[in-house]
PDB file of C-alpha atoms in Angstrom:
ATOM      1  CA  MET A   1     -98.065-220.479   0.811  1.00 35.00           C
ATOM      2  CA  ALA A   2     -97.392-221.233  -2.854  1.00 35.00           C
ATOM      3  CA  VAL A   3     -95.990-224.643  -3.658  1.00 42.00           C
ATOM      4  CA  HIS A   4     -93.251-225.252  -6.210  1.00 38.00           C
ATOM      5  CA  THR A   5     -94.288-228.152  -8.417  1.00 40.00           C
ATOM      6  CA  ALA A   6     -91.099-228.910 -10.321  1.00 41.00           C
ATOM      7  CA  ALA A   7     -89.937-232.521 -10.609  1.00 43.00           C
ATOM      8  CA  ARG A   8     -88.992-233.987  -7.243  1.00 50.00           C
ATOM      9  CA  ASP A   9     -87.031-236.958  -5.995  1.00 57.00           C
ATOM     10  CA  ARG A  10     -88.863-239.746  -4.245  1.00 57.00           C
ATOM     11  CA  ALA A  11     -88.310-239.703  -0.488  1.00 64.00           C
ATOM     12  CA  PRO A  12     -87.727-243.104   1.180  1.00 67.00           C
ATOM     13  CA  ASP A  13     -90.883-242.764   3.303  1.00 86.00           C
ATOM     14  CA  ASP A  14     -93.161-241.717   0.419  1.00 93.00           C
ATOM     15  CA  VAL A  15     -95.801-244.282  -0.515  1.00 95.00           C
ATOM     16  CA  ILE A  16     -96.926-242.135  -3.467  1.00 96.00           C
ATOM     17  CA  THR A  17     -94.809-239.797  -5.571  1.00 97.00           C
ATOM     18  CA  THR A  18     -96.138-237.826  -8.521  1.00 97.00           C
ATOM     19  CA  THR A  19     -93.727-235.924 -10.737  1.00 97.00           C
ATOM     20  CA  ALA A  20     -94.755-233.237 -13.242  1.00 96.00           C
ATOM     21  CA  LEU A  21     -98.211-234.804 -13.535  1.00 96.00           C
ATOM     22  CA  VAL A  22    -100.346-233.447 -16.383  1.00 97.00           C
ATOM     23  CA  LYS A  23    -103.894-234.481 -17.256  1.00 96.00           C
ATOM     24  CA  THR A  24    -105.685-232.823 -20.160  1.00 95.00           C
ATOM     25  CA  TYR A  25    -108.988-233.470 -21.863  1.00 89.00           C
ATOM     26  CA  ARG A  26    -111.040-231.891 -24.633  1.00 86.00           C
ATOM     27  CA  GLN A  27    -114.086-229.753 -23.905  1.00 83.00           C
ATOM     28  CA  GLY A  28    -115.539-228.799 -27.262  1.00 84.00           C
ATOM     29  CA  THR A  29    -112.713-227.155 -29.164  1.00 84.00           C
ATOM     30  CA  ALA A  30    -110.800-226.211 -26.014  1.00 86.00           C
ATOM     31  CA  GLU A  31    -108.164-228.212 -24.151  1.00 90.00           C
ATOM     32  CA  VAL A  32    -108.637-228.276 -20.383  1.00 90.00           C
ATOM     33  CA  ARG A  33    -105.756-228.978 -17.998  1.00 93.00           C
ATOM     34  CA  ALA A  34    -107.243-230.823 -15.055  1.00 95.00           C
ATOM     35  CA  LEU A  35    -103.735-231.298 -13.610  1.00 97.00           C
ATOM     36  CA  ASP A  36    -100.904-228.909 -14.405  1.00 96.00           C
ATOM     37  CA  GLU A  37     -97.387-230.143 -13.553  1.00 95.00           C
ATOM     38  CA  VAL A  38     -98.308-231.561 -10.127  1.00 96.00           C
ATOM     39  CA  SER A  39     -95.380-232.980  -8.133  1.00 97.00           C
ATOM     40  CA  VAL A  40     -96.132-234.203  -4.623  1.00 96.00           C
ATOM     41  CA  GLY A  41     -95.116-236.982  -2.262  1.00 96.00           C
ATOM     42  CA  VAL A  42     -97.406-238.715   0.236  1.00 96.00           C
ATOM     43  CA  ARG A  43     -95.751-240.134   3.327  1.00 94.00           C
ATOM     44  CA  ARG A  44     -96.531-243.531   4.798  1.00 95.00           C
ATOM     45  CA  ALA A  45     -98.678-243.822   7.918  1.00 95.00           C
ATOM     46  CA  ARG A  46    -100.043-240.299   7.510  1.00 96.00           C
ATOM     47  CA  PHE A  47    -103.511-238.889   6.863  1.00 97.00           C
ATOM     48  CA  THR A  48    -103.467-236.503   3.885  1.00 97.00           C
ATOM     49  CA  ALA A  49    -106.495-234.448   2.891  1.00 97.00           C
ATOM     50  CA  VAL A  50    -106.805-233.014  -0.627  1.00 97.00           C
ATOM     51  CA  VAL A  51    -109.116-230.005  -0.788  1.00 96.00           C
ATOM     52  CA  GLY A  52    -110.117-227.336  -3.274  1.00 94.00           C
ATOM     53  CA  PRO A  53    -113.119-225.919  -5.097  1.00 92.00           C
ATOM     54  CA  SER A  54    -115.110-227.854  -7.681  1.00 91.00           C
ATOM     55  CA  GLY A  55    -112.999-228.253 -10.803  1.00 91.00           C
ATOM     56  CA  SER A  56    -109.711-227.740  -8.966  1.00 94.00           C
ATOM     57  CA  GLY A  57    -108.380-231.171  -9.944  1.00 95.00           C
ATOM     58  CA  LYS A  58    -108.507-232.831  -6.536  1.00 95.00           C
ATOM     59  CA  SER A  59    -110.561-235.850  -7.628  1.00 94.00           C
ATOM     60  CA  THR A  60    -108.567-236.161 -10.839  1.00 95.00           C
ATOM     61  CA  LEU A  61    -105.351-236.283  -8.829  1.00 96.00           C
ATOM     62  CA  MET A  62    -106.720-239.065  -6.639  1.00 95.00           C
ATOM     63  CA  HIS A  63    -108.056-241.075  -9.577  1.00 94.00           C
ATOM     64  CA  CYS A  64    -104.731-240.847 -11.407  1.00 95.00           C
ATOM     65  CA  ALA A  65    -102.680-241.686  -8.302  1.00 95.00           C
ATOM     66  CA  ALA A  66    -104.886-244.735  -7.698  1.00 94.00           C
ATOM     67  CA  GLY A  67    -104.556-245.966 -11.278  1.00 93.00           C
ATOM     68  CA  LEU A  68    -108.252-245.373 -12.014  1.00 93.00           C
ATOM     69  CA  ASP A  69    -107.496-242.799 -14.706  1.00 93.00           C
ATOM     70  CA  THR A  70    -104.636-242.287 -17.147  1.00 93.00           C
ATOM     71  CA  VAL A  71    -102.334-239.267 -17.268  1.00 95.00           C
ATOM     72  CA  THR A  72    -101.274-237.206 -20.248  1.00 95.00           C
ATOM     73  CA  SER A  73     -97.680-236.976 -19.053  1.00 96.00           C
ATOM     74  CA  GLY A  74     -95.628-237.292 -15.901  1.00 97.00           C
ATOM     75  CA  SER A  75     -94.807-240.072 -13.465  1.00 96.00           C
ATOM     76  CA  ILE A  76     -96.616-241.799 -10.599  1.00 97.00           C
ATOM     77  CA  VAL A  77     -94.768-244.168  -8.266  1.00 96.00           C
ATOM     78  CA  LEU A  78     -96.998-246.097  -5.870  1.00 96.00           C
ATOM     79  CA  ASP A  79     -95.385-248.267  -3.187  1.00 94.00           C
ATOM     80  CA  GLY A  80     -92.190-248.465  -5.209  1.00 94.00           C
ATOM     81  CA  THR A  81     -93.836-249.246  -8.571  1.00 94.00           C
ATOM     82  CA  GLU A  82     -94.085-246.856 -11.510  1.00 95.00           C
ATOM     83  CA  ILE A  83     -97.727-247.269 -12.507  1.00 95.00           C
ATOM     84  CA  THR A  84     -98.134-244.928 -15.483  1.00 93.00           C
ATOM     85  CA  GLY A  85     -96.877-247.589 -17.917  1.00 89.00           C
ATOM     86  CA  LEU A  86     -98.816-250.560 -16.546  1.00 93.00           C
ATOM     87  CA  SER A  87    -101.430-252.431 -18.560  1.00 93.00           C
ATOM     88  CA  ASP A  88    -105.070-252.530 -17.457  1.00 92.00           C
ATOM     89  CA  ARG A  89    -104.554-256.063 -16.141  1.00 92.00           C
ATOM     90  CA  GLN A  90    -101.471-255.048 -14.169  1.00 94.00           C
ATOM     91  CA  LEU A  91    -103.286-252.028 -12.763  1.00 93.00           C
ATOM     92  CA  THR A  92    -106.216-254.191 -11.675  1.00 90.00           C
ATOM     93  CA  ARG A  93    -103.875-256.595  -9.899  1.00 88.00           C
ATOM     94  CA  MET A  94    -102.039-253.714  -8.222  1.00 90.00           C
ATOM     95  CA  ARG A  95    -105.264-252.119  -7.007  1.00 90.00           C
ATOM     96  CA  ARG A  96    -106.457-255.391  -5.495  1.00 85.00           C
ATOM     97  CA  LYS A  97    -103.245-255.916  -3.557  1.00 86.00           C
ATOM     98  CA  ARG A  98    -102.003-252.444  -2.691  1.00 91.00           C
ATOM     99  CA  ILE A  99    -104.960-250.042  -2.656  1.00 94.00           C
ATOM    100  CA  GLY A 100    -108.111-249.758  -0.594  1.00 94.00           C
ATOM    101  CA  PHE A 101    -111.030-247.539  -1.596  1.00 94.00           C
ATOM    102  CA  VAL A 102    -113.730-245.801   0.420  1.00 94.00           C
ATOM    103  CA  PHE A 103    -116.393-244.140  -1.714  1.00 89.00           C
ATOM    104  CA  GLN A 104    -119.120-241.632  -0.925  1.00 88.00           C
ATOM    105  CA  SER A 105    -121.818-244.127  -1.936  1.00 89.00           C
ATOM    106  CA  PHE A 106    -120.482-247.033   0.222  1.00 90.00           C
ATOM    107  CA  ASN A 107    -120.638-249.528  -2.714  1.00 92.00           C
ATOM    108  CA  LEU A 108    -121.661-252.485  -0.542  1.00 95.00           C
ATOM    109  CA  LEU A 109    -123.323-255.518  -2.113  1.00 96.00           C
ATOM    110  CA  PRO A 110    -126.865-255.641  -0.660  1.00 96.00           C
ATOM    111  CA  GLN A 111    -127.195-259.439  -0.767  1.00 97.00           C
ATOM    112  CA  LEU A 112    -124.077-259.987   1.350  1.00 97.00           C
ATOM    113  CA  THR A 113    -123.674-259.587   5.101  1.00 97.00           C
ATOM    114  CA  ALA A 114    -121.360-256.964   6.508  1.00 97.00           C
ATOM    115  CA  TYR A 115    -118.727-259.647   7.127  1.00 96.00           C
ATOM    116  CA  GLU A 116    -119.011-260.969   3.574  1.00 96.00           C
ATOM    117  CA  ASN A 117    -118.670-257.443   2.205  1.00 96.00           C
ATOM    118  CA  ILE A 118    -115.587-256.813   4.326  1.00 96.00           C
ATOM    119  CA  VAL A 119    -113.704-259.919   3.165  1.00 95.00           C
ATOM    120  CA  LEU A 120    -114.784-259.612  -0.484  1.00 93.00           C
ATOM    121  CA  PRO A 121    -111.470-258.120  -1.757  1.00 88.00           C
ATOM    122  CA  VAL A 122    -109.590-261.083  -0.279  1.00 89.00           C
ATOM    123  CA  THR A 123    -111.973-263.787  -1.484  1.00 88.00           C
ATOM    124  CA  MET A 124    -112.175-262.282  -4.980  1.00 85.00           C
ATOM    125  CA  SER A 125    -108.404-262.581  -5.215  1.00 80.00           C
ATOM    126  CA  GLY A 126    -108.585-266.258  -4.240  1.00 82.00           C
ATOM    127  CA  GLY A 127    -107.199-265.666  -0.758  1.00 86.00           C
ATOM    128  CA  ARG A 128    -108.379-266.676   2.679  1.00 88.00           C
ATOM    129  CA  PRO A 129    -109.391-263.871   5.055  1.00 88.00           C
ATOM    130  CA  ASP A 130    -107.318-263.359   8.177  1.00 90.00           C
ATOM    131  CA  ARG A 131    -110.101-263.779  10.730  1.00 92.00           C
ATOM    132  CA  ASP A 132    -108.039-262.246  13.533  1.00 92.00           C
ATOM    133  CA  LEU A 133    -107.448-259.136  11.437  1.00 90.00           C
ATOM    134  CA  VAL A 134    -111.123-258.917  10.443  1.00 93.00           C
ATOM    135  CA  ASP A 135    -112.200-259.249  14.071  1.00 93.00           C
ATOM    136  CA  HIS A 136    -109.697-256.585  15.111  1.00 89.00           C
ATOM    137  CA  LEU A 137    -110.849-254.172  12.409  1.00 89.00           C
ATOM    138  CA  CYS A 138    -114.493-254.668  13.321  1.00 92.00           C
ATOM    139  CA  GLU A 139    -113.709-254.051  16.982  1.00 88.00           C
ATOM    140  CA  VAL A 140    -111.685-250.905  16.191  1.00 82.00           C
ATOM    141  CA  LEU A 141    -114.452-249.649  13.907  1.00 85.00           C
ATOM    142  CA  GLY A 142    -117.246-250.384  16.370  1.00 87.00           C
ATOM    143  CA  ILE A 143    -119.174-252.796  14.129  1.00 93.00           C
ATOM    144  CA  ALA A 144    -118.304-256.168  15.675  1.00 94.00           C
ATOM    145  CA  HIS A 145    -121.918-256.553  16.832  1.00 94.00           C
ATOM    146  CA  ARG A 146    -123.293-255.938  13.309  1.00 95.00           C
ATOM    147  CA  VAL A 147    -121.214-258.196  11.039  1.00 95.00           C
ATOM    148  CA  SER A 148    -124.065-260.673  10.439  1.00 96.00           C
ATOM    149  CA  HIS A 149    -126.419-257.922   9.193  1.00 97.00           C
ATOM    150  CA  ARG A 150    -126.951-256.903   5.591  1.00 97.00           C
ATOM    151  CA  PRO A 151    -126.417-253.280   4.474  1.00 96.00           C
ATOM    152  CA  ALA A 152    -130.141-252.433   4.529  1.00 96.00           C
ATOM    153  CA  GLU A 153    -130.162-253.273   8.252  1.00 97.00           C
ATOM    154  CA  LEU A 154    -127.306-250.849   9.020  1.00 95.00           C
ATOM    155  CA  SER A 155    -127.235-247.085   9.492  1.00 93.00           C
ATOM    156  CA  GLY A 156    -125.357-244.967   6.964  1.00 91.00           C
ATOM    157  CA  GLY A 157    -122.459-244.538   9.375  1.00 90.00           C
ATOM    158  CA  GLN A 158    -122.271-248.286   9.982  1.00 93.00           C
ATOM    159  CA  GLN A 159    -122.331-248.993   6.252  1.00 94.00           C
ATOM    160  CA  GLN A 160    -119.434-246.625   5.714  1.00 91.00           C
ATOM    161  CA  ARG A 161    -117.496-248.249   8.563  1.00 90.00           C
ATOM    162  CA  VAL A 162    -118.032-251.602   6.852  1.00 95.00           C
ATOM    163  CA  ALA A 163    -116.608-250.000   3.704  1.00 94.00           C
ATOM    164  CA  VAL A 164    -113.598-248.773   5.686  1.00 92.00           C
ATOM    165  CA  ALA A 165    -113.002-252.282   7.056  1.00 93.00           C
ATOM    166  CA  ARG A 166    -113.239-253.656   3.511  1.00 94.00           C
ATOM    167  CA  ALA A 167    -110.642-251.117   2.388  1.00 94.00           C
ATOM    168  CA  LEU A 168    -108.259-252.137   5.180  1.00 91.00           C
ATOM    169  CA  VAL A 169    -108.653-255.925   5.163  1.00 91.00           C
ATOM    170  CA  ALA A 170    -106.049-256.624   2.483  1.00 87.00           C
ATOM    171  CA  ARG A 171    -103.445-254.497   4.322  1.00 88.00           C
ATOM    172  CA  PRO A 172    -103.127-252.032   1.424  1.00 92.00           C
ATOM    173  CA  ALA A 173    -100.232-249.650   0.990  1.00 93.00           C
ATOM    174  CA  VAL A 174    -102.712-246.766   0.852  1.00 96.00           C
ATOM    175  CA  VAL A 175    -106.431-246.141   1.314  1.00 96.00           C
ATOM    176  CA  PHE A 176    -108.065-243.566  -0.959  1.00 97.00           C
ATOM    177  CA  ALA A 177    -111.246-242.022   0.427  1.00 96.00           C
ATOM    178  CA  ASP A 178    -113.353-240.007  -2.037  1.00 93.00           C
ATOM    179  CA  GLU A 179    -115.731-237.668  -0.148  1.00 92.00           C
ATOM    180  CA  PRO A 180    -116.361-240.455   2.412  1.00 92.00           C
ATOM    181  CA  THR A 181    -118.774-238.360   4.491  1.00 90.00           C
ATOM    182  CA  GLY A 182    -120.721-236.870   1.578  1.00 88.00           C
ATOM    183  CA  ASN A 183    -123.833-239.019   2.154  1.00 87.00           C
ATOM    184  CA  LEU A 184    -123.770-238.916   5.957  1.00 89.00           C
ATOM    185  CA  ASP A 185    -125.182-236.631   8.621  1.00 89.00           C
ATOM    186  CA  SER A 186    -122.702-234.722  10.771  1.00 89.00           C
ATOM    187  CA  ARG A 187    -122.600-237.294  13.582  1.00 89.00           C
ATOM    188  CA  ALA A 188    -122.119-240.305  11.300  1.00 88.00           C
ATOM    189  CA  GLY A 189    -119.575-238.352   9.265  1.00 90.00           C
ATOM    190  CA  ALA A 190    -117.566-237.586  12.385  1.00 91.00           C
ATOM    191  CA  GLU A 191    -117.597-241.282  13.309  1.00 87.00           C
ATOM    192  CA  VAL A 192    -116.235-242.307   9.911  1.00 88.00           C
ATOM    193  CA  LEU A 193    -113.518-239.649  10.025  1.00 93.00           C
ATOM    194  CA  THR A 194    -112.631-240.839  13.501  1.00 91.00           C
ATOM    195  CA  VAL A 195    -112.117-244.410  12.337  1.00 88.00           C
ATOM    196  CA  LEU A 196    -109.996-243.240   9.396  1.00 92.00           C
ATOM    197  CA  ARG A 197    -107.923-241.270  11.900  1.00 93.00           C
ATOM    198  CA  ARG A 198    -107.636-244.359  14.121  1.00 89.00           C
ATOM    199  CA  SER A 199    -106.525-246.500  11.180  1.00 89.00           C
ATOM    200  CA  VAL A 200    -103.566-244.146  10.820  1.00 93.00           C
ATOM    201  CA  ASP A 201    -102.768-243.761  14.520  1.00 91.00           C
ATOM    202  CA  GLU A 202    -103.336-247.359  15.623  1.00 87.00           C
ATOM    203  CA  LEU A 203    -102.849-249.460  12.477  1.00 87.00           C
ATOM    204  CA  GLY A 204    -100.173-247.423  10.696  1.00 91.00           C
ATOM    205  CA  GLN A 205    -102.354-247.030   7.608  1.00 93.00           C
ATOM    206  CA  THR A 206    -101.780-244.386   4.938  1.00 97.00           C
ATOM    207  CA  VAL A 207    -104.968-242.474   4.056  1.00 97.00           C
ATOM    208  CA  VAL A 208    -105.500-239.977   1.233  1.00 97.00           C
ATOM    209  CA  MET A 209    -108.903-238.285   1.413  1.00 97.00           C
ATOM    210  CA  VAL A 210    -110.520-235.950  -1.106  1.00 96.00           C
ATOM    211  CA  THR A 211    -113.016-233.629   0.571  1.00 95.00           C
ATOM    212  CA  HIS A 212    -114.742-230.294   0.088  1.00 91.00           C
ATOM    213  CA  ASP A 213    -115.397-230.028   3.846  1.00 91.00           C
ATOM    214  CA  PRO A 214    -112.882-227.974   5.899  1.00 90.00           C
ATOM    215  CA  ALA A 215    -114.105-229.692   9.088  1.00 91.00           C
ATOM    216  CA  ALA A 216    -113.220-233.100   7.626  1.00 94.00           C
ATOM    217  CA  ALA A 217    -109.753-231.863   6.677  1.00 94.00           C
ATOM    218  CA  ARG A 218    -109.073-231.094  10.361  1.00 94.00           C
ATOM    219  CA  TYR A 219    -108.648-234.846  10.961  1.00 95.00           C
ATOM    220  CA  ALA A 220    -105.612-234.931   8.653  1.00 96.00           C
ATOM    221  CA  ASP A 221    -101.895-234.519   9.297  1.00 96.00           C
ATOM    222  CA  ARG A 222    -101.468-232.657   6.034  1.00 96.00           C
ATOM    223  CA  VAL A 223    -103.756-230.626   3.790  1.00 96.00           C
ATOM    224  CA  LEU A 224    -103.018-230.176   0.081  1.00 96.00           C
ATOM    225  CA  THR A 225    -105.056-227.397  -1.531  1.00 97.00           C
ATOM    226  CA  LEU A 226    -105.563-227.474  -5.299  1.00 96.00           C
ATOM    227  CA  ALA A 227    -106.775-224.730  -7.606  1.00 96.00           C
ATOM    228  CA  ASP A 228    -106.839-224.786 -11.399  1.00 95.00           C
ATOM    229  CA  GLY A 229    -105.007-228.101 -11.473  1.00 96.00           C
ATOM    230  CA  ARG A 230    -102.083-226.974  -9.321  1.00 96.00           C
ATOM    231  CA  VAL A 231    -101.109-227.398  -5.679  1.00 96.00           C
ATOM    232  CA  VAL A 232    -101.336-223.892  -4.245  1.00 96.00           C
ATOM    233  CA  GLU A 233    -100.915-224.710  -0.555  1.00 96.00           C
ATOM    234  CA  ASP A 234     -99.262-227.579   1.327  1.00 95.00           C
ATOM    235  CA  GLU A 235     -99.915-227.400   5.048  1.00 94.00           C
ATOM    236  CA  HIS A 236     -98.542-229.906   7.552  1.00 90.00           C
ATOM    237  CA  THR A 237    -100.771-229.763  10.603  1.00 82.00           C
ATOM    238  CA  THR A 238    -101.387-231.237  14.008  1.00 78.00           C
ATOM    239  CA  PRO A 239    -104.869-232.758  13.713  1.00 76.00           C
ATOM    240  CA  SER A 240    -107.303-230.686  15.726  1.00 63.00           C
ATOM    241  CA  VAL A 241    -109.612-233.679  16.060  1.00 58.00           C
ATOM    242  CA  ARG A 242    -108.136-236.788  17.642  1.00 52.00           C
ATOM    243  CA  ALA A 243    -109.602-240.245  17.565  1.00 47.00           C
ATOM    244  CA  ALA A 244    -112.019-241.607  20.129  1.00 47.00           C
ATOM    245  CA  ALA A 245    -113.739-244.950  19.780  1.00 45.00           C
ATOM    246  CA  PRO A 246    -116.937-244.684  17.710  1.00 47.00           C
ATOM    247  CA  GLY A 247    -120.201-245.285  19.481  1.00 46.00           C
ATOM    248  CA  ARG A 248    -122.344-248.385  19.049  1.00 45.00           C
ATOM    249  CA  ARG A 249    -125.261-246.959  17.127  1.00 43.00           C
ATOM    250  CA  ARG A 250    -128.086-248.894  15.601  1.00 39.00           C
TER     251      ARG A 250
END
């Protein structure tokens, strides 16, 4: 199904709206369009997967929507705020308060315990962690028994679940997950996808995940397919994989 990408109005339940988004860069003497007039809305409390071949623009779309990269033209509204005109300082403040990130490489600080890594976004902003929320997240994610351990003492799946808890602890408007299972075996990857699914179903979180893995996309409510910088398919689905509590693995 082809998707029309003309300018669109922001729906009341959209946490992200992009309108006519263009991102170009130079490659030698040629101009490359990484994004070509992309207009999409992402609904709250839904799990959206963004898929496509290498070079399709899926990671560029996520980085621009999260304020990690600039756009050439177009508009991005995140949680009611137009972000394309914000300064670097304003973008940093917005990301700390409204966005959670889960990366392929975990990005945990090795000298800190799992608990200290989880609450880091709150403490860095000068806040005080909500211990009840942290305890609840750790219980939901199946890592409550590992919070005193450092990353080197955790399995890859446990490290990524710590990263998911860190992304959720500030109650962000949206969590962006960039190939979150890329460094995990199939079992650990399934566990991480399960907890992302649970964060949507049980915590009302909004998740946007970039992935090259069709099996990972089956956890989502919606799958956006990009090719050559354009959305070529927009499929609203019933997730074929529903959440079960992750196991307690060492």
